[in-house]
CSV table of C-alpha atoms and ligand atoms in Angstrom, one decimal:
chain,number,residue,atom,x,y,z
A,1089,MET,CA,81.2,119.2,127.8
A,1090,LYS,CA,79.7,115.9,125.8
A,1091,PHE,CA,76.0,115.6,124.8
A,1092,ALA,CA,74.1,114.0,128.2
A,1093,LYS,CA,73.5,110.2,127.4
A,1094,ASP,CA,69.6,109.8,126.6
A,1095,PHE,CA,70.1,112.7,123.5
A,1096,LEU,CA,69.6,111.0,121.1
A,1097,PHE,CA,71.5,111.6,117.7
A,1098,GLY,CA,69.9,110.5,114.7
A,1099,ALA,CA,69.6,111.8,111.4
A,1100,ALA,CA,65.8,111.4,109.0
A,1101,SER,CA,64.5,110.7,105.5
A,1102,ALA,CA,60.6,110.6,104.2
A,1103,SER,CA,58.8,107.6,102.3
A,1104,TYR,CA,58.3,108.5,99.5
A,1105,GLN,CA,62.1,109.9,99.1
A,1106,ILE,CA,63.4,107.5,99.9
A,1107,GLU,CA,61.0,103.9,99.2
A,1108,GLY,CA,60.3,103.6,95.4
A,1109,ALA,CA,57.9,101.0,94.5
A,1110,TRP,CA,55.2,102.4,94.0
A,1111,ASN,CA,52.9,100.2,92.9
A,1112,GLU,CA,54.6,97.0,94.7
A,1113,ASP,CA,53.3,94.4,97.0
A,1114,GLY,CA,49.8,96.1,97.7
A,1115,LYS,CA,50.4,99.8,98.0
A,1116,GLY,CA,47.6,101.6,96.8
A,1117,GLU,CA,48.3,105.3,94.7
A,1118,THR,CA,49.0,108.4,96.6
A,1119,ASN,CA,48.5,111.9,95.5
A,1120,TRP,CA,52.4,112.8,94.9
A,1121,ASP,CA,52.2,109.5,92.7
A,1122,VAL,CA,49.7,111.9,90.6
A,1123,PHE,CA,50.7,115.0,91.0
A,1124,SER,CA,54.5,114.3,90.6
A,1125,LYS,CA,53.1,112.8,86.8
A,1126,ILE,CA,51.8,115.5,86.4
A,1127,PRO,CA,54.0,118.0,83.7
A,1128,GLY,CA,55.9,120.7,85.0
A,1129,LYS,CA,54.7,120.4,88.9
A,1130,THR,CA,58.3,118.8,89.7
A,1131,TYR,CA,61.8,119.5,89.5
A,1132,LYS,CA,63.3,117.8,85.7
A,1133,GLY,CA,60.2,115.1,85.7
A,1134,THR,CA,61.1,113.6,89.1
A,1135,ASN,CA,58.9,111.1,91.2
A,1136,GLY,CA,59.4,108.4,93.8
A,1137,ASP,CA,59.0,106.4,90.8
A,1138,VAL,CA,62.2,104.7,91.7
A,1139,ALA,CA,64.0,107.5,94.4
A,1140,ILE,CA,66.1,105.9,95.3
A,1141,ASP,CA,65.0,102.1,96.1
A,1142,HIS,CA,65.1,102.1,99.5
A,1143,TYR,CA,62.6,99.1,99.5
A,1144,HIS,CA,64.3,96.6,98.1
A,1145,ARG,CA,67.7,98.1,99.8
A,1146,TYR,CA,66.5,98.9,103.5
A,1147,LYS,CA,69.0,96.3,104.2
A,1148,GLU,CA,72.3,97.9,103.4
A,1149,ASP,CA,70.8,101.2,104.3
A,1150,ILE,CA,70.4,100.0,107.9
A,1151,LYS,CA,74.0,99.0,108.0
A,1152,LEU,CA,75.4,101.9,106.6
A,1153,MET,CA,73.4,103.8,109.1
A,1154,ALA,CA,74.6,101.1,111.9
A,1155,GLU,CA,78.2,101.8,110.5
A,1156,MET,CA,77.9,106.0,111.6
A,1157,GLY,CA,76.6,104.6,114.9
A,1158,LEU,CA,73.2,106.2,114.3
A,1159,GLU,CA,71.5,106.3,117.8
A,1160,SER,CA,68.1,106.3,116.4
A,1161,TYR,CA,66.5,106.4,112.6
A,1162,ARG,CA,63.6,108.9,111.3
A,1163,PHE,CA,61.2,107.4,109.0
A,1164,SER,CA,57.5,107.4,107.7
A,1165,ILE,CA,55.7,105.1,106.9
A,1166,SER,CA,53.3,105.3,103.3
A,1167,TRP,CA,49.8,105.3,104.6
A,1168,ALA,CA,48.8,103.9,101.4
A,1169,ARG,CA,51.5,100.9,101.4
A,1170,ILE,CA,48.9,100.0,105.4
A,1171,LEU,CA,45.4,101.1,103.6
A,1172,PRO,CA,45.9,101.5,99.6
A,1173,THR,CA,42.1,102.8,99.9
A,1174,GLY,CA,42.8,105.2,103.2
A,1175,ASP,CA,40.3,104.4,105.0
A,1176,GLY,CA,39.7,100.2,104.5
A,1177,GLU,CA,40.8,97.0,104.4
A,1178,VAL,CA,44.8,97.0,105.7
A,1179,ASN,CA,47.5,95.5,103.3
A,1180,GLU,CA,49.2,92.8,105.5
A,1181,LYS,CA,53.0,93.3,103.1
A,1182,GLY,CA,52.7,96.8,104.0
A,1183,LEU,CA,52.8,95.6,107.5
A,1184,GLU,CA,55.4,93.5,107.0
A,1185,PHE,CA,58.0,96.0,104.8
A,1186,TYR,CA,57.7,97.9,107.6
A,1187,ASN,CA,58.0,95.2,110.5
A,1188,GLN,CA,61.1,94.4,108.9
A,1189,VAL,CA,62.7,97.6,108.8
A,1190,ILE,CA,61.6,98.4,112.5
A,1191,ASN,CA,63.5,94.6,113.3
A,1192,GLU,CA,66.8,95.4,110.7
A,1193,CYS,CA,66.5,99.2,112.6
A,1194,LEU,CA,67.0,97.5,116.3
A,1195,LYS,CA,68.9,94.4,115.2
A,1196,TYR,CA,71.6,97.1,115.1
A,1197,GLY,CA,70.4,99.2,118.1
A,1198,ILE,CA,69.1,102.1,116.3
A,1199,VAL,CA,65.6,104.0,118.6
A,1200,PRO,CA,63.3,103.8,114.9
A,1201,PHE,CA,61.1,106.7,115.5
A,1202,VAL,CA,58.5,107.3,113.0
A,1203,THR,CA,56.0,109.7,111.2
A,1204,LEU,CA,53.3,109.1,110.0
A,1205,TYR,CA,52.1,111.1,107.3
A,1206,HIS,CA,55.1,112.7,105.8
A,1207,TRP,CA,52.7,114.4,102.5
A,1208,ASP,CA,52.0,111.6,101.4
A,1209,LEU,CA,48.2,110.3,100.6
A,1210,PRO,CA,45.8,108.0,99.8
A,1211,LEU,CA,44.9,109.0,96.2
A,1212,THR,CA,41.6,108.0,97.3
A,1213,LEU,CA,41.7,111.1,100.3
A,1214,GLU,CA,43.0,113.2,98.2
A,1215,GLU,CA,40.5,113.3,95.4
A,1216,ASP,CA,38.0,113.2,98.0
A,1217,GLY,CA,38.8,116.8,99.6
A,1218,GLY,CA,41.7,115.6,101.0
A,1219,TRP,CA,42.7,118.0,104.4
A,1220,THR,CA,39.5,119.6,103.9
A,1221,ASN,CA,37.1,116.6,104.5
A,1222,LYS,CA,37.2,115.3,107.7
A,1223,ARG,CA,37.0,112.6,106.5
A,1224,THR,CA,40.6,112.2,105.9
A,1225,ALA,CA,41.3,113.2,109.5
A,1226,ASP,CA,39.6,109.9,110.4
A,1227,ALA,CA,40.7,107.7,108.2
A,1228,PHE,CA,43.8,109.4,109.9
A,1229,VAL,CA,42.7,107.9,113.1
A,1230,LYS,CA,42.0,104.8,112.1
A,1231,TYR,CA,45.6,104.7,110.2
A,1232,ALA,CA,47.3,106.0,113.2
A,1233,GLU,CA,45.8,103.0,115.2
A,1234,VAL,CA,46.8,100.2,113.3
A,1235,CYS,CA,50.7,101.1,113.1
A,1236,PHE,CA,50.5,102.0,117.1
A,1237,LYS,CA,48.8,98.2,116.7
A,1238,ALA,CA,51.5,96.4,114.5
A,1239,PHE,CA,54.9,98.6,116.0
A,1240,GLY,CA,53.3,99.7,119.0
A,1241,ASP,CA,55.5,97.1,120.5
A,1242,ARG,CA,59.2,97.9,119.8
A,1243,VAL,CA,57.8,102.3,118.6
A,1244,LYS,CA,58.4,103.6,121.9
A,1245,HIS,CA,58.5,107.3,119.8
A,1246,TRP,CA,56.2,108.9,117.1
A,1247,ILE,CA,55.8,112.0,115.1
A,1248,THR,CA,51.9,112.3,114.3
A,1249,PHE,CA,51.9,115.2,111.6
A,1250,ASN,CA,55.1,116.7,109.0
A,1251,GLU,CA,55.2,120.2,108.7
A,1252,THR,CA,51.5,120.9,108.3
A,1253,VAL,CA,52.6,124.4,107.4
A,1254,MET,CA,53.9,123.1,104.2
A,1255,PHE,CA,51.5,120.8,103.1
A,1256,CYS,CA,48.9,122.5,103.5
A,1257,GLY,CA,50.5,126.3,102.5
A,1258,LEU,CA,52.0,124.5,99.3
A,1259,GLY,CA,49.0,122.5,98.5
A,1260,TYR,CA,46.0,125.9,99.1
A,1261,LEU,CA,48.2,128.9,99.3
A,1262,LYS,CA,51.3,128.7,96.5
A,1263,GLY,CA,49.9,125.2,94.5
A,1264,ALA,CA,53.5,123.4,94.0
A,1265,HIS,CA,52.4,120.3,96.5
A,1266,PRO,CA,49.0,118.2,95.1
A,1267,PRO,CA,46.5,119.2,95.0
A,1268,GLY,CA,47.5,122.3,93.7
A,1269,ILE,CA,45.3,124.9,94.6
A,1270,GLN,CA,46.5,128.1,95.0
A,1271,ASN,CA,45.8,130.9,96.7
A,1272,ASP,CA,41.9,129.6,98.8
A,1273,GLU,CA,43.1,130.2,102.7
A,1274,LYS,CA,39.4,129.1,103.5
A,1275,LYS,CA,41.1,125.5,102.4
A,1276,TYR,CA,43.4,126.2,104.1
A,1277,PHE,CA,43.4,127.5,107.2
A,1278,GLN,CA,39.9,124.2,107.3
A,1279,ALA,CA,43.2,121.8,106.5
A,1280,THR,CA,45.2,123.1,108.8
A,1281,HIS,CA,41.8,122.9,111.7
A,1282,TYR,CA,41.4,118.8,110.3
A,1283,VAL,CA,45.4,118.1,110.2
A,1284,PHE,CA,45.2,119.3,114.2
A,1285,TYR,CA,42.0,117.7,115.0
A,1286,ALA,CA,43.2,114.4,113.8
A,1287,HIS,CA,46.1,114.4,115.3
A,1288,ALA,CA,44.6,115.4,119.2
A,1289,LYS,CA,42.6,112.1,118.4
A,1290,ALA,CA,45.7,110.0,117.3
A,1291,VAL,CA,47.4,111.4,120.5
A,1292,GLU,CA,44.2,110.6,122.7
A,1293,ILE,CA,44.0,107.1,121.2
A,1294,TYR,CA,47.9,106.3,122.1
A,1295,LYS,CA,48.1,107.0,124.7
A,1296,GLN,CA,44.4,105.1,125.8
A,1297,LEU,CA,46.7,101.7,124.6
A,1298,GLU,CA,49.4,102.4,127.4
A,1299,GLN,CA,51.9,101.3,124.8
A,1300,TYR,CA,53.7,103.7,127.4
A,1301,GLY,CA,55.7,105.6,124.4
A,1302,GLU,CA,56.0,109.0,123.6
A,1303,ILE,CA,53.9,111.5,121.1
A,1304,GLY,CA,53.8,114.6,119.2
A,1305,ILE,CA,53.6,116.5,116.2
A,1306,THR,CA,56.7,118.0,113.9
A,1307,HIS,CA,56.5,121.4,112.6
A,1308,VAL,CA,58.8,123.6,111.2
A,1309,PHE,CA,60.1,126.1,112.6
A,1310,LEU,CA,60.6,129.5,111.2
A,1311,PRO,CA,60.9,132.0,113.8
A,1312,ALA,CA,60.8,135.6,112.2
A,1313,TYR,CA,63.1,138.2,113.3
A,1314,SER,CA,62.3,142.5,111.6
A,1315,VAL,CA,64.4,144.1,109.9
A,1316,ASP,CA,64.9,146.5,111.6
A,1317,ASP,CA,63.5,148.6,114.8
A,1318,LYS,CA,60.4,150.3,113.0
A,1319,LYS,CA,56.9,149.9,113.9
A,1320,GLU,CA,56.1,149.2,111.1
A,1321,ASN,CA,58.5,145.9,110.7
A,1322,ILE,CA,58.5,144.9,114.3
A,1323,LEU,CA,54.1,144.5,113.7
A,1324,ALA,CA,55.1,142.7,110.5
A,1325,ALA,CA,57.7,139.8,112.5
A,1326,ARG,CA,54.4,139.5,115.2
A,1327,HIS,CA,52.6,139.1,112.2
A,1328,ALA,CA,54.6,136.2,110.5
A,1329,ASN,CA,55.2,134.6,114.1
A,1330,GLU,CA,51.4,134.5,115.2
A,1331,TYR,CA,51.0,132.9,111.4
A,1332,GLU,CA,53.8,130.8,110.7
A,1333,THR,CA,54.1,129.5,114.5
A,1334,PHE,CA,51.8,130.6,117.1
A,1335,TRP,CA,48.7,129.0,114.4
A,1336,TYR,CA,50.7,126.1,114.5
A,1337,TYR,CA,51.9,125.1,117.7
A,1338,ASP,CA,48.7,126.3,120.2
A,1339,PRO,CA,46.3,124.3,118.4
A,1340,ILE,CA,48.6,121.0,119.7
A,1341,LEU,CA,50.7,122.9,123.5
A,1342,LYS,CA,47.2,124.7,124.3
A,1343,GLY,CA,44.6,123.6,123.2
A,1344,GLU,CA,43.8,126.3,121.3
A,1345,TYR,CA,44.4,128.8,118.7
A,1346,PRO,CA,46.1,131.8,118.8
A,1347,SER,CA,43.4,135.1,118.9
A,1348,TYR,CA,45.5,137.4,117.4
A,1349,VAL,CA,44.8,134.8,113.5
A,1350,VAL,CA,41.7,133.2,115.3
A,1351,GLN,CA,40.0,136.8,115.5
A,1352,GLN,CA,41.4,138.0,111.4
A,1353,LEU,CA,40.5,134.1,109.9
A,1354,LYS,CA,36.4,135.9,111.3
A,1355,GLU,CA,37.3,139.7,109.6
A,1356,ASN,CA,38.1,137.9,106.0
A,1357,GLY,CA,36.3,134.6,105.9
A,1358,TRP,CA,38.5,132.5,106.1
A,1359,THR,CA,37.3,130.6,109.5
A,1360,PRO,CA,37.5,126.5,109.1
A,1361,SER,CA,33.9,125.5,109.8
A,1362,TRP,CA,34.9,123.7,113.5
A,1363,THR,CA,32.2,122.6,116.0
A,1364,LYS,CA,32.7,122.2,119.6
A,1365,GLU,CA,33.7,118.9,119.9
A,1366,GLU,CA,36.5,119.4,117.7
A,1367,LEU,CA,38.2,122.1,119.3
A,1368,ASP,CA,36.9,120.3,123.2
A,1369,THR,CA,39.6,118.1,121.9
A,1370,LEU,CA,41.9,120.3,121.7
A,1371,LYS,CA,42.5,121.6,124.1
A,1372,ARG,CA,41.9,118.1,126.3
A,1373,ASN,CA,44.6,116.4,124.3
A,1374,ALA,CA,47.4,119.3,124.4
A,1375,GLU,CA,48.9,117.4,128.6
A,1376,ASN,CA,49.1,115.0,126.3
A,1377,ASN,CA,51.2,115.6,123.6
A,1378,ASP,CA,54.6,114.8,124.7
A,1379,PHE,CA,57.5,116.3,123.1
A,1380,ILE,CA,57.4,119.1,120.0
A,1381,GLY,CA,60.3,118.3,117.0
A,1382,LEU,CA,61.7,121.1,115.5
A,1383,ASN,CA,62.8,121.8,111.5
A,1384,TYR,CA,64.8,124.3,111.4
A,1385,TYR,CA,66.5,125.4,108.7
A,1386,GLN,CA,67.0,129.2,108.8
A,1387,PRO,CA,64.5,132.0,109.9
A,1388,ILE,CA,63.0,134.3,108.0
A,1389,ARG,CA,64.5,138.7,108.5
A,1390,VAL,CA,60.8,140.9,107.8
A,1391,GLU,CA,59.0,144.6,106.8
A,1392,LYS,CA,56.5,145.4,106.5
A,1393,ASN,CA,54.6,144.9,102.8
A,1394,GLN,CA,54.2,147.9,101.2
A,1395,GLU,CA,52.1,147.1,97.5
A,1396,ALA,CA,48.4,145.2,97.7
A,1397,VAL,CA,48.7,142.6,96.7
A,1398,SER,CA,46.2,141.2,94.8
A,1399,SER,CA,45.4,136.8,93.3
A,1400,MET,CA,49.2,136.1,94.1
A,1401,GLU,CA,51.1,134.0,91.0
A,1402,HIS,CA,52.4,131.3,92.2
A,1403,SER,CA,55.4,128.9,90.6
A,1404,ARG,CA,58.3,126.4,92.0
A,1405,GLU,CA,60.5,129.2,91.9
A,1406,THR,CA,58.7,131.2,94.2
A,1407,SER,CA,58.0,128.1,96.4
A,1408,THR,CA,61.3,126.9,97.7
A,1409,LEU,CA,61.7,130.0,100.6
A,1410,ALA,CA,64.1,132.0,99.4
A,1411,PRO,CA,63.7,135.2,100.1
A,1412,GLY,CA,62.1,137.6,99.1
A,1413,ASN,CA,58.3,136.3,98.4
A,1414,PRO,CA,55.5,138.3,100.1
A,1415,SER,CA,53.0,136.8,102.4
A,1416,PHE,CA,50.3,135.6,101.4
A,1417,ASP,CA,47.6,137.6,102.5
A,1418,GLY,CA,50.2,140.8,101.2
A,1419,PHE,CA,51.0,142.0,105.7
A,1420,TYR,CA,55.1,141.5,105.1
A,1421,ARG,CA,57.5,140.1,103.1
A,1422,THR,CA,61.1,138.5,103.7
A,1423,VAL,CA,63.8,140.2,102.6
A,1424,LYS,CA,67.3,138.9,101.7
A,1425,MET,CA,69.9,141.1,104.1
A,1426,THR,CA,73.0,142.1,103.6
A,1427,ASP,CA,74.9,140.6,106.4
A,1428,LYS,CA,73.9,137.1,106.7
A,1429,THR,CA,75.0,134.4,104.8
A,1430,TYR,CA,73.1,132.2,102.3
A,1431,THR,CA,73.4,128.3,101.0
A,1432,LYS,CA,72.6,128.3,97.1
A,1433,TRP,CA,68.4,128.1,97.7
A,1434,GLY,CA,68.9,131.5,99.7
A,1435,TRP,CA,68.2,129.7,102.1
A,1436,GLU,CA,70.0,132.1,105.9
A,1437,ILE,CA,72.7,130.4,107.6
A,1438,SER,CA,71.1,130.7,111.3
A,1439,PRO,CA,72.5,128.9,114.2
A,1440,GLN,CA,71.9,132.7,116.2
A,1441,GLY,CA,68.1,132.3,115.1
A,1442,PHE,CA,67.4,128.6,116.2
A,1443,LEU,CA,68.7,129.7,119.8
A,1444,ASP,CA,66.9,133.4,120.0
A,1445,GLY,CA,64.2,131.3,118.8
A,1446,LEU,CA,64.3,128.2,121.1
A,1447,HIS,CA,64.1,131.3,123.7
A,1448,MET,CA,60.7,133.0,121.8
A,1449,LEU,CA,59.3,129.2,122.7
A,1450,LYS,CA,60.2,127.8,125.7
A,1451,GLU,CA,59.0,131.8,126.8
A,1452,ARG,CA,55.2,130.7,125.4
A,1453,TYR,CA,55.0,126.9,125.9
A,1454,GLY,CA,57.0,126.4,129.0
A,1455,ASP,CA,59.0,123.4,129.6
A,1456,ILE,CA,58.0,121.1,126.6
A,1457,LYS,CA,59.8,117.8,125.4
A,1458,MET,CA,61.9,119.3,122.4
A,1459,TYR,CA,64.0,117.4,119.6
A,1460,VAL,CA,65.1,118.5,117.1
A,1461,THR,CA,63.6,116.3,114.3
A,1462,GLU,CA,64.9,118.1,111.3
A,1463,ASN,CA,68.0,120.7,110.1
A,1464,GLY,CA,70.3,120.3,107.3
A,1465,LEU,CA,71.8,121.9,104.3
A,1466,GLY,CA,70.5,121.3,100.7
A,1467,ASP,CA,73.6,121.4,98.6
A,1468,GLU,CA,75.2,120.6,95.3
A,1469,ASP,CA,78.1,119.0,97.2
A,1470,PRO,CA,81.3,119.3,95.8
A,1471,ILE,CA,83.5,116.0,94.3
A,1472,ILE,CA,87.4,116.0,94.5
A,1473,ASP,CA,88.8,112.1,93.0
A,1474,GLY,CA,85.4,111.1,93.0
A,1475,GLU,CA,85.1,111.8,97.3
A,1476,ILE,CA,82.3,113.7,98.3
A,1477,VAL,CA,83.9,117.1,99.7
A,1478,ASP,CA,81.0,117.7,101.9
A,1479,VAL,CA,82.8,120.8,104.7
A,1480,PRO,CA,79.9,123.7,103.9
A,1481,ARG,CA,77.8,120.8,104.8
A,1482,ILE,CA,79.7,119.4,107.6
A,1483,LYS,CA,80.2,123.2,108.8
A,1484,TYR,CA,76.4,124.0,108.9
A,1485,ILE,CA,75.5,120.9,111.4
A,1486,GLU,CA,78.8,121.6,113.4
A,1487,GLU,CA,77.8,125.3,114.3
A,1488,HIS,CA,73.9,123.7,114.8
A,1489,LEU,CA,75.4,121.0,117.7
A,1490,LYS,CA,76.8,123.6,119.6
A,1491,VAL,CA,74.2,126.4,119.3
A,1492,ILE,CA,71.9,122.9,120.7
A,1493,LYS,CA,74.5,122.8,123.2
A,1494,ARG,CA,73.9,125.6,124.1
A,1495,ALA,CA,70.3,125.8,124.4
A,1496,ILE,CA,70.2,123.0,126.4
A,1497,LYS,CA,72.5,124.7,128.6
A,1498,GLU,CA,69.6,127.9,128.7
A,1499,GLY,CA,67.6,125.7,129.6
A,1500,ILE,CA,65.6,124.4,126.6
A,1501,HIS,CA,63.7,121.0,127.4
A,1502,LEU,CA,65.7,119.8,123.6
A,1503,LYS,CA,66.2,115.4,124.1
A,1504,GLY,CA,67.5,114.9,120.1
A,1505,TYR,CA,68.6,115.9,117.0
A,1506,TYR,CA,67.8,114.8,113.5
A,1507,ALA,CA,69.3,115.7,110.6
A,1508,TRP,CA,68.3,116.0,107.5
A,1509,SER,CA,68.8,113.3,105.7
A,1510,VAL,CA,70.5,110.2,106.7
A,1511,ILE,CA,71.3,109.8,102.6
A,1512,ASP,CA,70.9,111.6,99.9
A,1513,LEU,CA,67.0,111.5,98.3
A,1514,LEU,CA,64.5,112.6,96.3
A,1515,SER,CA,63.9,116.2,96.6
A,1516,TRP,CA,59.5,117.2,96.1
A,1517,LEU,CA,60.5,119.9,94.5
A,1518,ASN,CA,63.8,120.0,93.4
A,1519,GLY,CA,64.6,116.3,92.0
A,1520,TYR,CA,68.2,114.6,92.9
A,1521,LYS,CA,70.2,118.2,92.6
A,1522,LYS,CA,69.1,119.4,96.3
A,1523,GLN,CA,71.2,116.9,98.2
A,1524,TYR,CA,71.4,116.9,102.1
A,1525,GLY,CA,73.0,113.2,103.3
A,1526,PHE,CA,76.2,112.1,104.6
A,1527,ILE,CA,75.1,109.0,102.1
A,1528,TYR,CA,75.9,109.6,98.3
A,1529,VAL,CA,73.8,108.1,95.3
A,1530,ASP,CA,75.2,107.8,92.2
A,1531,HIS,CA,72.6,108.3,89.8
A,1532,ASP,CA,74.7,107.8,87.0
A,1533,ASP,CA,75.9,104.1,88.7
A,1534,ASN,CA,72.8,101.7,90.0
A,1535,LEU,CA,72.1,103.8,92.6
A,1536,ASN,CA,75.1,102.7,94.7
A,1537,ARG,CA,76.3,104.2,98.1
A,1538,LYS,CA,79.0,106.3,99.0
A,1539,LYS,CA,79.7,108.1,102.3
A,1540,LYS,CA,80.1,111.3,102.1
A,1541,LEU,CA,83.1,113.3,104.6
A,1542,SER,CA,80.4,113.6,106.6
A,1543,PHE,CA,79.9,110.6,107.3
A,1544,HIS,CA,83.1,109.8,108.7
A,1545,TRP,CA,83.1,113.4,111.1
A,1546,TYR,CA,79.5,112.3,112.3
A,1547,LYS,CA,80.4,109.1,113.4
A,1548,HIS,CA,82.8,110.6,115.0
A,1549,ILE,CA,80.6,113.0,116.8
A,1550,ILE,CA,78.2,110.8,117.9
A,1551,GLU,CA,81.4,108.8,119.3
A,1552,THR,CA,82.7,111.9,121.6
A,1553,ARG,CA,78.9,112.8,122.5
A,1554,GLY,CA,80.4,115.8,121.0
A,1555,GLU,CA,82.0,116.9,123.1
A,1556,GLU,CA,84.6,118.7,121.6
A,1557,LEU,CA,81.9,121.0,119.9
B,139,LIG,C1,61.4,122.1,101.3
B,139,LIG,C2,62.8,120.8,101.7
B,139,LIG,C3,63.5,121.7,100.4
B,139,LIG,O1,63.6,120.8,99.7
B,139,LIG,O2,64.9,121.9,101.3
B,139,LIG,O3,63.3,121.7,103.1
B,139,LIG,C4,64.0,121.1,103.9
B,139,LIG,C5,63.5,119.9,104.0
B,139,LIG,O4,62.3,118.6,104.8
B,139,LIG,C6,61.7,117.2,104.7
B,139,LIG,O5,60.6,117.8,106.2
B,139,LIG,C7,61.5,117.5,103.6
B,139,LIG,O6,60.4,115.9,103.5
B,139,LIG,C8,62.6,117.5,102.3
B,139,LIG,O7,62.1,117.0,101.5
B,139,LIG,C9,63.3,119.2,102.3
B,139,LIG,O8,62.4,119.6,101.9
């Protein structure tokens, strides 16, 4: 069986991780432009000043995507190129750059799938409280409307935010991302609320513009499973799903927060300061979401945590989602299982975990359209006789596409797959060591691009619509 004709085979990137040109053509400074230069924050001090120079090489890169037969390209817009101070004047050169990227995609018949926020926040907003300040939510809505009006005639697929749990969790609990705050639960939950509110407002404005495309949000999908059938560990898995999944998906798709978490936030004094207008906005717009984007890499295996945790010390190493760490509230801990396989970064490889999780989502949220907006293998790719022979990545993606095909057969409303990442790019915490791309970038030779083995494999899968999977 082939994937349906309207199933999109894509691949993804993000502005800070590929563009470079960090201070060119009127772009404003972002939180990451500053944070990445604080000694010790990133791997070997890597930053996005140049990244892989996509800002100047986007034509070459998109031509390579076309040679791969890519049907859709998911990329993010850098807010600070459009509104350099976050909510002030529009920068025409910023609009011009993304118009050129969009037009270059359309020249090859590649469908642009645009993420509005992939973690690079204008510095003025970060310095004014970032996502804990409602000003940032209001500024996002202005920025989104500018983008809808500038690009919405050609862009018909919009993602508001990428992985809220990551930029809020690493920003306010682990401190590994800007603003680098550790263990501040009140700020963490407040930030997530203002992101959800900003999302709902942006959805509402998009629908009012009547551009007849589709809009949604992309979340991490990290289904939690108990390590065994002990009652306390099953409860630990429930707790993990409530905080890591339902807290994120419910306000978007149900328009209200999960009562299990709301009750505990109240008990702990972590309840965000939300207004009736904000909660009504969430409720009113839940049905306006056209899809949910899932970034799936792994499930987590959890057990009840036995030791009480005081204020935890975090580091870049404890922020890479490898198993063995306690949850932020100490309720559970993730476990590395002896009978599972893991990546070099300790992430479990589990297509089955994805399939089981998809059914959990369908049971809770019904027939909402879904895209896999990220999935891929972070690896140090083997090079043999000058060729990048990334067979592990081919196997990883093949197994996940097989499960996606099965999920669709079992009634899951999945309409596209975006591999992370189209090209090797800057990892926030791993520099250029953790590769994900179909295209290699040679940092020792003028950032020259080179097709990997997986480039040719994915091209074949797209051409044959995955018939052999
Ligand atoms: C933490 C990590 C990783 O480095 O493996 O997860 C996978 C992927 O998720 C994306 O949304 C990030 O933009 C990208 O940098 C990657 O980040």
